[in-house]
Amino acid sequence: MTAQAEARIEKPGYRYYVLAILVLVYMLNFLDRQIIGILAAPLKAEFGLSDSQFGLLGGIAFASVYSTLAIPLAWLADRYSRVWIMTGALTVWSGFTALCGVAGSFSQLFLFRMGVGVGEAGGVAPAYSLVADYFPPHQRARALAVFAFGIPLGTAAGTLVGGVLAAQYGWRTAFIVVGLLGVLVAPVLRLTVRDPKRGATDIARPVPVEGAPIQAVPPASARVGLIAARIMLGIGAGALGLAALAQFAGLAIGNPLVIAFAGGLAVVIGVSVWIARITASRVIPKKSFWLLALGAASSSVCGYGVAGWLPLFFMRSFDLTLLQTSWYYAGIALIGGTLGIWMGGAIADKLAKRGKGAYPLTPAIAFLISAPLFIAAMNSPWIIGLVLPGGGSQVQQLTLAFLIFLIPTGLNLAWLGPITASIQHLVPAAMRSTASALFLLINNLLGIAVGFYYFGWMSDLLAPRFGDESLRWAIYTGMGFYLLASVLLIAASRTLKRDWVD
């Protein structure tokens, strides 16, 4: 990096410009990721899909490659240009989003959604690392919270733009337009954002007497990471072997294609962990890493699942049209999500002055409040009926539901700033992209794949009893994941101080 570029990075105005560009890229990331939620009705009608099949389309098709490829791409980002990697990733995922608009079958759409995941795998972990190098430790939770504004902005934009375009011009146009938008933004990212020096804003460490700087990386031993990689490779090889037996020897053990897919996924995870074996050896032994990752993943089962299925819920249970749902849910996601993310980061930064445990404790409390409020919002007619005979008008019901939904939608995202900041401090600066990818592997593979599929599968399971209201009851059951997330994050608040790296 040139001296002129380094000087520009030191200026607060340039830091905030970079943060704004990263927010824009993250917004496009979620726009392309979440647009499928608002297009549920036309896609299900076009391809004759059940809720479970749509859950696979929105979940495992994207999450399988998004989660696993994030590790090798983050490993590269810890060694080469993070901005170049993000630029390429943005171009790839945007291009595949546009291709979704020309899909002629469920299989083609499934493959194109996997392509979106391939691109987005390189978009988040390097950005976490960039933010950590532009902002000092006492500002990181807030900076990462601002970066996370891309989630509600992208969700709202995907819902509104996708819904409006689909209602006016069809779902294919919606995919093509939002995909091409990302392709146009990619050159702006590459030409105006520079990689800062790694660890540039970290607290200075003392230099030993002999004059050699303290190493930012742990010893070369990677035994723990190698063991984890070998375990996953062994599981993958075993699953692929069973799939071969089921396919060619007639062994009755299930669907060979599903078993082979699971085996291939395990192999990719194993290879990814082997690539990241040094960083994996650093974080795998830390209890805080597992508690933070599994706590965030448990909340993401609900977060991604609810975000993906609420548009269809509004159409089924609140009798809204596609266009009405687009405006209605976009407002909830934008207002509630933005306020929740900012408050989560700001409160955690303030409370953390008294102890590092405040970072996971803040979202833990938020999740405990979210679950009952989501249920209350979904039952606004009943709540109004306690006061007004007949449950009030539809406008009154929708208004009350909107206001209540704002609170849990915000609290649901309050973990992003505090938890991602905590992950940055479990490893030295040179390992932050890879550590973030390991965290995202767990969070997204469980959160997106399980969350999106779970609600669709549960809806189909409950349909014989509840009919069109089965999705409502499926969402009710999913609230238990918030309680699990709270327990795990409360436990993390007790171990984080011991595992913290300045």
PDB file of N, CA and C in Angstrom, residues 41 309-326 328-329 377-378 380-381 392-395 397-398 401 405 467-469 471-472:
ATOM      1  N   ALA A  41     -44.443 -17.182  -3.299  1.00  0.00           N
ATOM      2  CA  ALA A  41     -45.720 -17.531  -3.926  1.00  0.00           C
ATOM      3  C   ALA A  41     -45.596 -17.749  -5.431  1.00  0.00           C
ATOM      4  N   TRP A 309     -39.859 -16.760   5.699  1.00  0.00           N
ATOM      5  CA  TRP A 309     -41.222 -17.265   5.609  1.00  0.00           C
ATOM      6  C   TRP A 309     -42.296 -16.260   6.002  1.00  0.00           C
ATOM      7  N   LEU A 310     -41.941 -15.159   6.672  1.00  0.00           N
ATOM      8  CA  LEU A 310     -42.964 -14.190   7.057  1.00  0.00           C
ATOM      9  C   LEU A 310     -43.729 -13.614   5.867  1.00  0.00           C
ATOM     10  N   PRO A 311     -43.061 -13.317   4.734  1.00  0.00           N
ATOM     11  CA  PRO A 311     -43.856 -12.807   3.607  1.00  0.00           C
ATOM     12  C   PRO A 311     -44.991 -13.746   3.208  1.00  0.00           C
ATOM     13  N   LEU A 312     -44.711 -15.053   3.149  1.00  0.00           N
ATOM     14  CA  LEU A 312     -45.762 -16.005   2.795  1.00  0.00           C
ATOM     15  C   LEU A 312     -46.800 -16.099   3.912  1.00  0.00           C
ATOM     16  N   PHE A 313     -46.369 -15.961   5.170  1.00  0.00           N
ATOM     17  CA  PHE A 313     -47.309 -15.948   6.291  1.00  0.00           C
ATOM     18  C   PHE A 313     -48.277 -14.773   6.174  1.00  0.00           C
ATOM     19  N   PHE A 314     -47.768 -13.598   5.824  1.00  0.00           N
ATOM     20  CA  PHE A 314     -48.634 -12.430   5.694  1.00  0.00           C
ATOM     21  C   PHE A 314     -49.662 -12.644   4.590  1.00  0.00           C
ATOM     22  N   MET A 315     -49.254 -13.306   3.525  1.00  0.00           N
ATOM     23  CA  MET A 315     -50.173 -13.536   2.419  1.00  0.00           C
ATOM     24  C   MET A 315     -51.219 -14.586   2.791  1.00  0.00           C
ATOM     25  N   ARG A 316     -50.812 -15.595   3.556  1.00  0.00           N
ATOM     26  CA  ARG A 316     -51.750 -16.665   3.919  1.00  0.00           C
ATOM     27  C   ARG A 316     -52.660 -16.276   5.077  1.00  0.00           C
ATOM     28  N   SER A 317     -52.073 -15.718   6.139  1.00  0.00           N
ATOM     29  CA  SER A 317     -52.825 -15.507   7.373  1.00  0.00           C
ATOM     30  C   SER A 317     -53.371 -14.098   7.523  1.00  0.00           C
ATOM     31  N   PHE A 318     -52.743 -13.106   6.877  1.00  0.00           N
ATOM     32  CA  PHE A 318     -53.232 -11.736   6.957  1.00  0.00           C
ATOM     33  C   PHE A 318     -53.923 -11.299   5.667  1.00  0.00           C
ATOM     34  N   ASP A 319     -54.004 -12.209   4.685  1.00  0.00           N
ATOM     35  CA  ASP A 319     -54.710 -11.956   3.414  1.00  0.00           C
ATOM     36  C   ASP A 319     -54.167 -10.743   2.662  1.00  0.00           C
ATOM     37  N   LEU A 320     -52.848 -10.568   2.666  1.00  0.00           N
ATOM     38  CA  LEU A 320     -52.230  -9.486   1.911  1.00  0.00           C
ATOM     39  C   LEU A 320     -51.837  -9.975   0.527  1.00  0.00           C
ATOM     40  N   THR A 321     -51.846  -9.069  -0.427  1.00  0.00           N
ATOM     41  CA  THR A 321     -51.368  -9.404  -1.765  1.00  0.00           C
ATOM     42  C   THR A 321     -49.838  -9.360  -1.782  1.00  0.00           C
ATOM     43  N   LEU A 322     -49.249  -9.797  -2.888  1.00  0.00           N
ATOM     44  CA  LEU A 322     -47.796  -9.758  -3.024  1.00  0.00           C
ATOM     45  C   LEU A 322     -47.276  -8.328  -2.898  1.00  0.00           C
ATOM     46  N   LEU A 323     -47.932  -7.381  -3.560  1.00  0.00           N
ATOM     47  CA  LEU A 323     -47.491  -5.990  -3.515  1.00  0.00           C
ATOM     48  C   LEU A 323     -47.652  -5.410  -2.104  1.00  0.00           C
ATOM     49  N   GLN A 324     -48.773  -5.689  -1.452  1.00  0.00           N
ATOM     50  CA  GLN A 324     -48.994  -5.196  -0.089  1.00  0.00           C
ATOM     51  C   GLN A 324     -47.960  -5.776   0.879  1.00  0.00           C
ATOM     52  N   THR A 325     -47.681  -7.067   0.716  1.00  0.00           N
ATOM     53  CA  THR A 325     -46.692  -7.709   1.571  1.00  0.00           C
ATOM     54  C   THR A 325     -45.319  -7.090   1.390  1.00  0.00           C
ATOM     55  N   SER A 326     -44.977  -6.721   0.160  1.00  0.00           N
ATOM     56  CA  SER A 326     -43.677  -6.133  -0.118  1.00  0.00           C
ATOM     57  C   SER A 326     -43.472  -4.852   0.693  1.00  0.00           C
ATOM     58  N   TYR A 328     -45.276  -3.825   3.320  1.00  0.00           N
ATOM     59  CA  TYR A 328     -45.503  -4.064   4.748  1.00  0.00           C
ATOM     60  C   TYR A 328     -44.264  -4.664   5.420  1.00  0.00           C
ATOM     61  N   TYR A 329     -43.737  -5.746   4.850  1.00  0.00           N
ATOM     62  CA  TYR A 329     -42.602  -6.403   5.492  1.00  0.00           C
ATOM     63  C   TYR A 329     -41.305  -5.620   5.298  1.00  0.00           C
ATOM     64  N   ALA A 377     -47.185 -10.595  18.030  1.00  0.00           N
ATOM     65  CA  ALA A 377     -47.408  -9.864  16.781  1.00  0.00           C
ATOM     66  C   ALA A 377     -48.236 -10.679  15.796  1.00  0.00           C
ATOM     67  N   MET A 378     -48.001 -11.979  15.769  1.00  0.00           N
ATOM     68  CA  MET A 378     -48.740 -12.845  14.849  1.00  0.00           C
ATOM     69  C   MET A 378     -50.194 -13.020  15.263  1.00  0.00           C
ATOM     70  N   SER A 380     -52.203 -10.416  16.526  1.00  0.00           N
ATOM     71  CA  SER A 380     -52.755  -9.084  16.771  1.00  0.00           C
ATOM     72  C   SER A 380     -54.291  -9.059  16.755  1.00  0.00           C
ATOM     73  N   PRO A 381     -54.978  -9.848  15.906  1.00  0.00           N
ATOM     74  CA  PRO A 381     -56.441  -9.834  15.968  1.00  0.00           C
ATOM     75  C   PRO A 381     -56.966 -10.266  17.332  1.00  0.00           C
ATOM     76  N   GLY A 392     -61.622  -5.788  15.923  1.00  0.00           N
ATOM     77  CA  GLY A 392     -61.252  -4.580  15.208  1.00  0.00           C
ATOM     78  C   GLY A 392     -61.189  -4.800  13.696  1.00  0.00           C
ATOM     79  N   SER A 393     -60.821  -3.743  12.983  1.00  0.00           N
ATOM     80  CA  SER A 393     -60.724  -3.805  11.526  1.00  0.00           C
ATOM     81  C   SER A 393     -59.376  -4.395  11.112  1.00  0.00           C
ATOM     82  N   GLN A 394     -59.266  -4.748   9.826  1.00  0.00           N
ATOM     83  CA  GLN A 394     -57.998  -5.282   9.334  1.00  0.00           C
ATOM     84  C   GLN A 394     -56.886  -4.243   9.440  1.00  0.00           C
ATOM     85  N   VAL A 395     -57.218  -2.986   9.209  1.00  0.00           N
ATOM     86  CA  VAL A 395     -56.209  -1.930   9.322  1.00  0.00           C
ATOM     87  C   VAL A 395     -55.676  -1.857  10.742  1.00  0.00           C
ATOM     88  N   GLN A 397     -55.668  -4.272  12.961  1.00  0.00           N
ATOM     89  CA  GLN A 397     -54.896  -5.493  13.219  1.00  0.00           C
ATOM     90  C   GLN A 397     -53.499  -5.398  12.605  1.00  0.00           C
ATOM     91  N   LEU A 398     -53.428  -4.939  11.361  1.00  0.00           N
ATOM     92  CA  LEU A 398     -52.137  -4.831  10.677  1.00  0.00           C
ATOM     93  C   LEU A 398     -51.257  -3.769  11.328  1.00  0.00           C
ATOM     94  N   ALA A 401     -49.919  -5.242  14.590  1.00  0.00           N
ATOM     95  CA  ALA A 401     -48.918  -6.262  14.275  1.00  0.00           C
ATOM     96  C   ALA A 401     -47.611  -5.610  13.813  1.00  0.00           C
ATOM     97  N   PHE A 405     -44.149  -6.171  15.694  1.00  0.00           N
ATOM     98  CA  PHE A 405     -43.096  -6.853  14.929  1.00  0.00           C
ATOM     99  C   PHE A 405     -41.793  -6.063  14.926  1.00  0.00           C
ATOM    100  N   GLY A 467     -54.120 -26.763   8.029  1.00  0.00           N
ATOM    101  CA  GLY A 467     -54.380 -26.196   6.714  1.00  0.00           C
ATOM    102  C   GLY A 467     -53.481 -25.023   6.393  1.00  0.00           C
ATOM    103  N   ASP A 468     -54.075 -23.917   5.917  1.00  0.00           N
ATOM    104  CA  ASP A 468     -53.284 -22.741   5.543  1.00  0.00           C
ATOM    105  C   ASP A 468     -52.613 -22.074   6.738  1.00  0.00           C
ATOM    106  N   GLU A 469     -53.081 -22.405   7.943  1.00  0.00           N
ATOM    107  CA  GLU A 469     -52.475 -21.824   9.151  1.00  0.00           C
ATOM    108  C   GLU A 469     -51.298 -22.654   9.658  1.00  0.00           C
ATOM    109  N   LEU A 471     -48.292 -22.754   8.623  1.00  0.00           N
ATOM    110  CA  LEU A 471     -47.061 -21.968   8.690  1.00  0.00           C
ATOM    111  C   LEU A 471     -47.004 -21.167   9.989  1.00  0.00           C
ATOM    112  N   ARG A 472     -48.146 -20.677  10.440  1.00  0.00           N
ATOM    113  CA  ARG A 472     -48.210 -19.967  11.719  1.00  0.00           C
ATOM    114  C   ARG A 472     -47.702 -20.867  12.855  1.00  0.00           C
TER     115      ARG A 472
END
